[in-house]
XYZ file of C-alpha atoms in Angstrom:
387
model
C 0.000 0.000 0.000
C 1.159 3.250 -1.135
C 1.540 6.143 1.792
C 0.067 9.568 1.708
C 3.134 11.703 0.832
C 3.193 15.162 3.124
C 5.846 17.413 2.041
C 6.732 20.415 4.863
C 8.880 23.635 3.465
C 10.442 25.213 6.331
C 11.538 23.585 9.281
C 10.680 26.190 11.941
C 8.979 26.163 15.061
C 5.504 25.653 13.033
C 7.228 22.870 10.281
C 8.716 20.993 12.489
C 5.664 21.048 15.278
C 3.482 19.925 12.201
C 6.277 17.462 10.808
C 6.012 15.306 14.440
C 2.291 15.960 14.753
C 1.627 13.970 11.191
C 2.582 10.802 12.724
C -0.546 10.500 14.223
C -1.430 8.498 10.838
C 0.807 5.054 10.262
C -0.147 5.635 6.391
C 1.349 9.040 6.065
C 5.116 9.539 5.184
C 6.587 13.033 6.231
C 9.575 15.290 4.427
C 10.827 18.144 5.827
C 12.635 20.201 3.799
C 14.753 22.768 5.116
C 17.913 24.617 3.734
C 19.887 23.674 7.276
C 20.635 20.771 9.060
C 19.620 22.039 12.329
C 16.712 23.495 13.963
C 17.305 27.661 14.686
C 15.491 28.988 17.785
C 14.782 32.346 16.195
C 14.013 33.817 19.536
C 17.682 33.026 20.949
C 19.007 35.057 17.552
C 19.412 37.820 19.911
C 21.575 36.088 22.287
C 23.397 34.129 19.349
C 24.344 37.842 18.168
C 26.278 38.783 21.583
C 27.875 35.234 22.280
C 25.604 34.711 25.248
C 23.937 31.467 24.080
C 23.547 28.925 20.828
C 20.336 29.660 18.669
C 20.448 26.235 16.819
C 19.253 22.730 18.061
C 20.554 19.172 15.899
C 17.491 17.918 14.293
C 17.888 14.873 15.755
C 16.595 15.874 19.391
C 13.845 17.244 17.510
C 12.407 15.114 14.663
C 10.079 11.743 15.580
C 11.424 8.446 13.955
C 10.115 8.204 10.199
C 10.294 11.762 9.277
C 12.800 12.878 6.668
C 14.926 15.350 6.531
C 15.876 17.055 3.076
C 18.748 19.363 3.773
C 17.863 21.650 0.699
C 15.771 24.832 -0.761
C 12.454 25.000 -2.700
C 12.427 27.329 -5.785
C 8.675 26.217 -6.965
C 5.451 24.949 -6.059
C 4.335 23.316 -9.153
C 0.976 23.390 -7.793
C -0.640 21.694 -10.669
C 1.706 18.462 -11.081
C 1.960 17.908 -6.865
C 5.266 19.143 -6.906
C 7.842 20.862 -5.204
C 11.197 21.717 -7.432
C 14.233 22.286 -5.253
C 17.515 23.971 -5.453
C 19.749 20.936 -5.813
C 17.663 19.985 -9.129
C 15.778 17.486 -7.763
C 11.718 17.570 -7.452
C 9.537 15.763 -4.271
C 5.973 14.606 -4.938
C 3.479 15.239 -2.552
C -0.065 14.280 -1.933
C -0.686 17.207 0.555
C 1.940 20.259 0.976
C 2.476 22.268 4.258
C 3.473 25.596 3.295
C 5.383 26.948 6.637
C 9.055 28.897 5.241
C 8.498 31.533 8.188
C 9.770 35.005 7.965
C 13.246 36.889 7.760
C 14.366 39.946 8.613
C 13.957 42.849 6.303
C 16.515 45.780 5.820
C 14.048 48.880 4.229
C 15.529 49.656 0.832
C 13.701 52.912 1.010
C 16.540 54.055 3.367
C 19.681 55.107 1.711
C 22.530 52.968 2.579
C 20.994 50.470 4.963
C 20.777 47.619 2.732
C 24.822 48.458 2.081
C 25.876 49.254 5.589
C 23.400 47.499 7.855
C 22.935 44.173 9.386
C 19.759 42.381 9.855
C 19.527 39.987 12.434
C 16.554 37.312 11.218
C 18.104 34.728 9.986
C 20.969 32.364 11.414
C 23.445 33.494 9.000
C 22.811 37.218 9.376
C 23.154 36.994 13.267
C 26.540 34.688 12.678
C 27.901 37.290 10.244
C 27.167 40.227 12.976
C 28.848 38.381 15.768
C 31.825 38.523 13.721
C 31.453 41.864 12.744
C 30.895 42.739 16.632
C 33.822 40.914 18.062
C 36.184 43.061 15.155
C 35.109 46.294 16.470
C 37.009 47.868 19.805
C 34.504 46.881 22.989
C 33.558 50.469 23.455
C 32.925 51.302 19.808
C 29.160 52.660 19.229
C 26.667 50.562 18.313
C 23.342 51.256 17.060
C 19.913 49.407 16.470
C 17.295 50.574 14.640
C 13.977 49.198 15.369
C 12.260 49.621 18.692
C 9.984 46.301 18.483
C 10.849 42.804 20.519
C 13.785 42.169 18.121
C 15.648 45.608 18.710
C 14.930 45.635 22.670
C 16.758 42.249 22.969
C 19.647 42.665 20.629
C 20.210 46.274 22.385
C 19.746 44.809 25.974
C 21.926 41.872 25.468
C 24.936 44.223 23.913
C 24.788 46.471 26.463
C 24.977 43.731 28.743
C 28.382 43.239 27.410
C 29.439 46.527 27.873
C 28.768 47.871 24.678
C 28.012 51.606 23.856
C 24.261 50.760 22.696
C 22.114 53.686 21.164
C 18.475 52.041 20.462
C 16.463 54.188 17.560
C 12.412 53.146 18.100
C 11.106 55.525 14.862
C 8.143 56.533 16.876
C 7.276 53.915 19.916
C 9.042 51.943 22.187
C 7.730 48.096 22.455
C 4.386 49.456 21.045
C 2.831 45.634 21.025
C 2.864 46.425 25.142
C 1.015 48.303 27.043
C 1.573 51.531 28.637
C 2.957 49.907 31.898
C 5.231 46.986 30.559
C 6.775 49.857 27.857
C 8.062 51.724 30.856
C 9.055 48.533 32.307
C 11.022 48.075 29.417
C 12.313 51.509 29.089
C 14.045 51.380 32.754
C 15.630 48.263 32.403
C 17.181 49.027 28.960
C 18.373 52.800 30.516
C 20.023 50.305 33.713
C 21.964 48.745 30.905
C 23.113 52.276 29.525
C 21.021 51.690 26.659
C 20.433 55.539 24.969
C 16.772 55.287 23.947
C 15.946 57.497 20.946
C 12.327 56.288 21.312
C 10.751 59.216 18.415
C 13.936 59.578 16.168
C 13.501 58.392 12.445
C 16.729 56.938 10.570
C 17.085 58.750 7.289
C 20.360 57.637 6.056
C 22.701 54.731 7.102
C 26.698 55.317 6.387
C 29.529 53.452 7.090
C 30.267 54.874 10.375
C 27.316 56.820 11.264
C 23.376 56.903 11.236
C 21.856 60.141 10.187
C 18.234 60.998 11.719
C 15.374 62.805 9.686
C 15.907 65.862 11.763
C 19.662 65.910 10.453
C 21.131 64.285 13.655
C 23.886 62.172 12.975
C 24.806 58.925 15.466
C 27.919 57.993 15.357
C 28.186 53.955 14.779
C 30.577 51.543 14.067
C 27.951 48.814 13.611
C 24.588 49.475 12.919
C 21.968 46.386 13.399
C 18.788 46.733 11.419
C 15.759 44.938 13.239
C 12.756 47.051 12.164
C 10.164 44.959 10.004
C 10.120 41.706 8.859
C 9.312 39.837 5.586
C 8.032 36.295 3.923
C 9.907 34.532 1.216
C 8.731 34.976 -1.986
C 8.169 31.255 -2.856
C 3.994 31.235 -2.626
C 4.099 34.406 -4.759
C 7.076 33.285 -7.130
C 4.584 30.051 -7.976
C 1.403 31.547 -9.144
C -0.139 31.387 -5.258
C -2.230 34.022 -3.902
C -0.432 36.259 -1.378
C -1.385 38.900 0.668
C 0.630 42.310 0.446
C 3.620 41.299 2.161
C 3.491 37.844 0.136
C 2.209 35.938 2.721
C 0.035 32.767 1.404
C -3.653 33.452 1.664
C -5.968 30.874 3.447
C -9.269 30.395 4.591
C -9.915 29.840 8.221
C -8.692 26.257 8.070
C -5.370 27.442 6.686
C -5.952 25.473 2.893
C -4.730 27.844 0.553
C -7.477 29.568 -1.576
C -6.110 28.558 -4.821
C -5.232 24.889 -4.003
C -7.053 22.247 -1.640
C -3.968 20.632 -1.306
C -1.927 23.176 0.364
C -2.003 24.204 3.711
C -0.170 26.802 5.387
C 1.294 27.366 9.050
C 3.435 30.508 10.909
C 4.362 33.831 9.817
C 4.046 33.081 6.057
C 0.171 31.918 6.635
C -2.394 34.710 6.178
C -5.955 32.913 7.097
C -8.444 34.793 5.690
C -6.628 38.164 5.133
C -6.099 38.153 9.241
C -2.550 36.959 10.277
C -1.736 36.474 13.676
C 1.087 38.461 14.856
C 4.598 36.538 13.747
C 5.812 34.915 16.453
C 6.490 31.285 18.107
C 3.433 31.541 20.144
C 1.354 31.843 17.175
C 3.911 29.425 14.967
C 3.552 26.396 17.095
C -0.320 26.112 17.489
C -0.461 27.127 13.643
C 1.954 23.933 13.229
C -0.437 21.669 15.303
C -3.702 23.121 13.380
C -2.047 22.447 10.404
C -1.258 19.220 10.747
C -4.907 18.395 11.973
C -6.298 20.511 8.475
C -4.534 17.699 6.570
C -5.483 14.652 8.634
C -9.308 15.591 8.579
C -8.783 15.981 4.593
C -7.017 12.444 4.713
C -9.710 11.169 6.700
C -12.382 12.441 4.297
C -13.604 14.924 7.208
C -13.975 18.720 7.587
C -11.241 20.422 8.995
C -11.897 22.360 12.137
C -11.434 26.177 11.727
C -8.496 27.951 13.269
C -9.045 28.487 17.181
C -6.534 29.825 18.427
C -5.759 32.445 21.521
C -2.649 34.413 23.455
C -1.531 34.659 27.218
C 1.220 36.825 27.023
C 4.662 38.284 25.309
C 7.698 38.252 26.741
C 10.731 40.641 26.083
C 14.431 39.773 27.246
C 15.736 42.779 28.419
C 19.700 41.170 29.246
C 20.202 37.854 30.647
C 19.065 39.349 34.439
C 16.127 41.152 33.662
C 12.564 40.899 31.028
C 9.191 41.947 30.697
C 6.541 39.516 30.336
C 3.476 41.682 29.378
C 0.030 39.903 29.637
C -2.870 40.127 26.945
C -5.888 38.894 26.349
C -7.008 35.959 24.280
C -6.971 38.825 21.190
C -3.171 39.593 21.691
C -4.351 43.375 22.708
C -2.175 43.908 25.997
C -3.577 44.659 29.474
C -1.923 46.657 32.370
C -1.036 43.750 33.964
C 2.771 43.014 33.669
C 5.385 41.273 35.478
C 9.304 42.621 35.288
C 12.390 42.275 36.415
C 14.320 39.142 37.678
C 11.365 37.077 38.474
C 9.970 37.886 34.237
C 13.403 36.648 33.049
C 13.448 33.792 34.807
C 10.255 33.263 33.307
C 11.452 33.921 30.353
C 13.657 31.455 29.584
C 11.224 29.069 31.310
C 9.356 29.531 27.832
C 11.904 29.372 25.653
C 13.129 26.477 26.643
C 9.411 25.085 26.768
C 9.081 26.142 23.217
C 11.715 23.337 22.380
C 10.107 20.769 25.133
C 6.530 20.989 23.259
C 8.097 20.297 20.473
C 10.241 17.440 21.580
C 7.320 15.980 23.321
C 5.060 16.286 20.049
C 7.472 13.472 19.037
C 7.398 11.431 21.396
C 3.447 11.180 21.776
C 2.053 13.121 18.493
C -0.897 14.902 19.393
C 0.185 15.369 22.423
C 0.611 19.313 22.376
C -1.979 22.088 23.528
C -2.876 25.610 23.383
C -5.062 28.730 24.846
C -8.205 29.074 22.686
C -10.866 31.126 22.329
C -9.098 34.129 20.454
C -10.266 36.457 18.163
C -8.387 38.385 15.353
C -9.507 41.783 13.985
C -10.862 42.206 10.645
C -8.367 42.775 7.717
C -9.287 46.396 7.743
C -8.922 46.899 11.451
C -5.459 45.257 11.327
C -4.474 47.574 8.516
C -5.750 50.436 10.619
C -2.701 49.272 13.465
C 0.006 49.320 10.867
């Protein structure tokens, strides 16, 4: 008897949640394709960056027995003939497809000289070529990061820690997926670490040695991260798939692509119904689960249950010795209610170690993994409104 062939691009916190999950059904034979051999914890990039900790995990803790691992890149979706072309010339058939490549940090090109003189920090690479580029620089050179989200407040923190000169450039809001509260929170532990906050200023120009602000300031810099935005691969949109604006693969609230019943998508390059949930691994490893159960209902000849999915909380390094771990409700929208300090980074890295232990445990018992329900995302218009 033949098995049901799943292919998985990307082997992210949502791929490779989804990739153990599939076992559930003896007659289904997983691939995961992904273009490393090991698993990258995108939310240690920040600690990878300042030599603090390792961001990558061997595949081999990870993966359950019988899935397979295709060290290699997709270039196609040939939607039409079940197939997935790949960068080393060779093709994988598949009877269902889960579409889960994740996100990557995005240097603006609208901003003269970033692309040229700035370094991004989403991807494994980018954060192994800036370690290098930090440890060449004297220790109390300047260094600046743009981008006042998650990304920027860790990278920042986690310098300073070090004892670097750290000068953090928000363009307009500090943290602004907190609230009120946990952004001050934030704000006094990064000013403990010597962090200069520059929470309005607007980068204009990046040189080689300096940032210049709109309102003709210039930083001086001898490295200059770039962590503001973030972006999809352009894979779905490359193949004939419909995307939303930032080329995210459009599904309906099961997460099946639009165009194609047998493709479904999971994590930040997943945009159910015009509504993505915020890109993060909270979201990424329920999306892997739900996923995974889309494609066993279809195997099963069943309808697959509509995405249910809610959030508890974020939670924002702030150095090794200190975080913010904002509470929200079930919507993501964040309530007064925060905890800080020691106590938040200690539960802090509670969770991101956790985020390796669901995952692990998903292969030892699949199906094993849970999540908050009950939330609610805004419209498409309403989100658009937040931008």
């Amino acid at each position: 008897m033949n098995r049901i062939q799943v292919v998985i691009l990307g082997g992210g916190y949502a791929g490779t949640l989804a990739a153990n999950r599939l076992r559930r059904h003896p007659g289904v034979a997983v691939t995961l394709v992904n273009p490393r051999p090991a698993f990258v914890e995108r939310i240690r990039l920040h600690q990878q960056v300042a030599g603090t900790g390792s961001a990558t995990v061997d595949y081999a803790d990870l993966l359950g027995d019988g899935v397979r691992l295709v060290v290699d890149s997709a270039t196609r979706i040939d939607a039409a003939g079940h197939r997935v072309l790949l960068a080393s010339g060779a093709a994988l058939r598949y009877d269902y497809l889960v579409y889960a490549v994740g996100s990557t940090g995005a240097v603006t090109p609208a901003v003269p000289g970033a692309a040229e003189f700035a370094y991004p920090i989403g991807e494994l690479e980018q954060a192994s070529r800036l370690l290098t580029r930090i440890g060449e620089v004297p220790p109390d050179a300047p260094v600046t990061v743009v981008g006042g989200g998650l990304t920027g407040i860790e990278t920042a923190a986690e310098l300073a820690e070090q004892g670097r000169r750290v000068t953090l450039v928000c363009g307009g809001t500090l943290a602004p997926s907190l609230g009120v509260p946990g952004r001050r929170s934030v704000a006094k532990a990064l000013r403990r670490l010597g962090v200069a906050l520059r929470e309005t200023a607007v980068v204009a120009q990046v040189r080689a040695d300096s940032v210049l602000l709109a309102d003709g300031e210039v930083l001086p810099g001898a490295v200059t991260i770039w962590t503001a935005g973030f972006g999809v691969p352009d894979l779905a949109s490359a193949s004939g798939l419909a995307t939303d604006g930032l080329g995210r693969l459009r599904t309906d609230e099961t997460l099946t692509c639009v165009d194609n019943p047998w493709i479904v998508a999971a994590g930040d390059a997943a945009c159910p119904s015009g509504r993505p949930l915020r890109m993060s691994c909270q979201a990424a490893l329920p999306l892997g689960a739900q996923a995974a159960d889309t494609v066993l209902a279809r195997i099963a000849g069943q309808a697959p249950a509509a995405l249910d999915q809610g959030f508890v909380s974020q939670c924002i390094s702030v150095g090794r010795r200190a975080a913010t771990l904002q509470f929200a409700r079930r919507d993501d929208t964040p309530v007064r209610a925060y905890l800080g300090g020691r106590l938040a980074a200690v539960a802090k890295e509670s969770i991101c170690r956790y985020t390796v232990k669901w995952i692990r445990g998903e292969a030892a018992k699949p199906g094993s993994f849970r999540w908050p329900r009950g939330g609610t995302r805004p419209s498409a218009a309403e989100q658009q409104a937040r931008v």
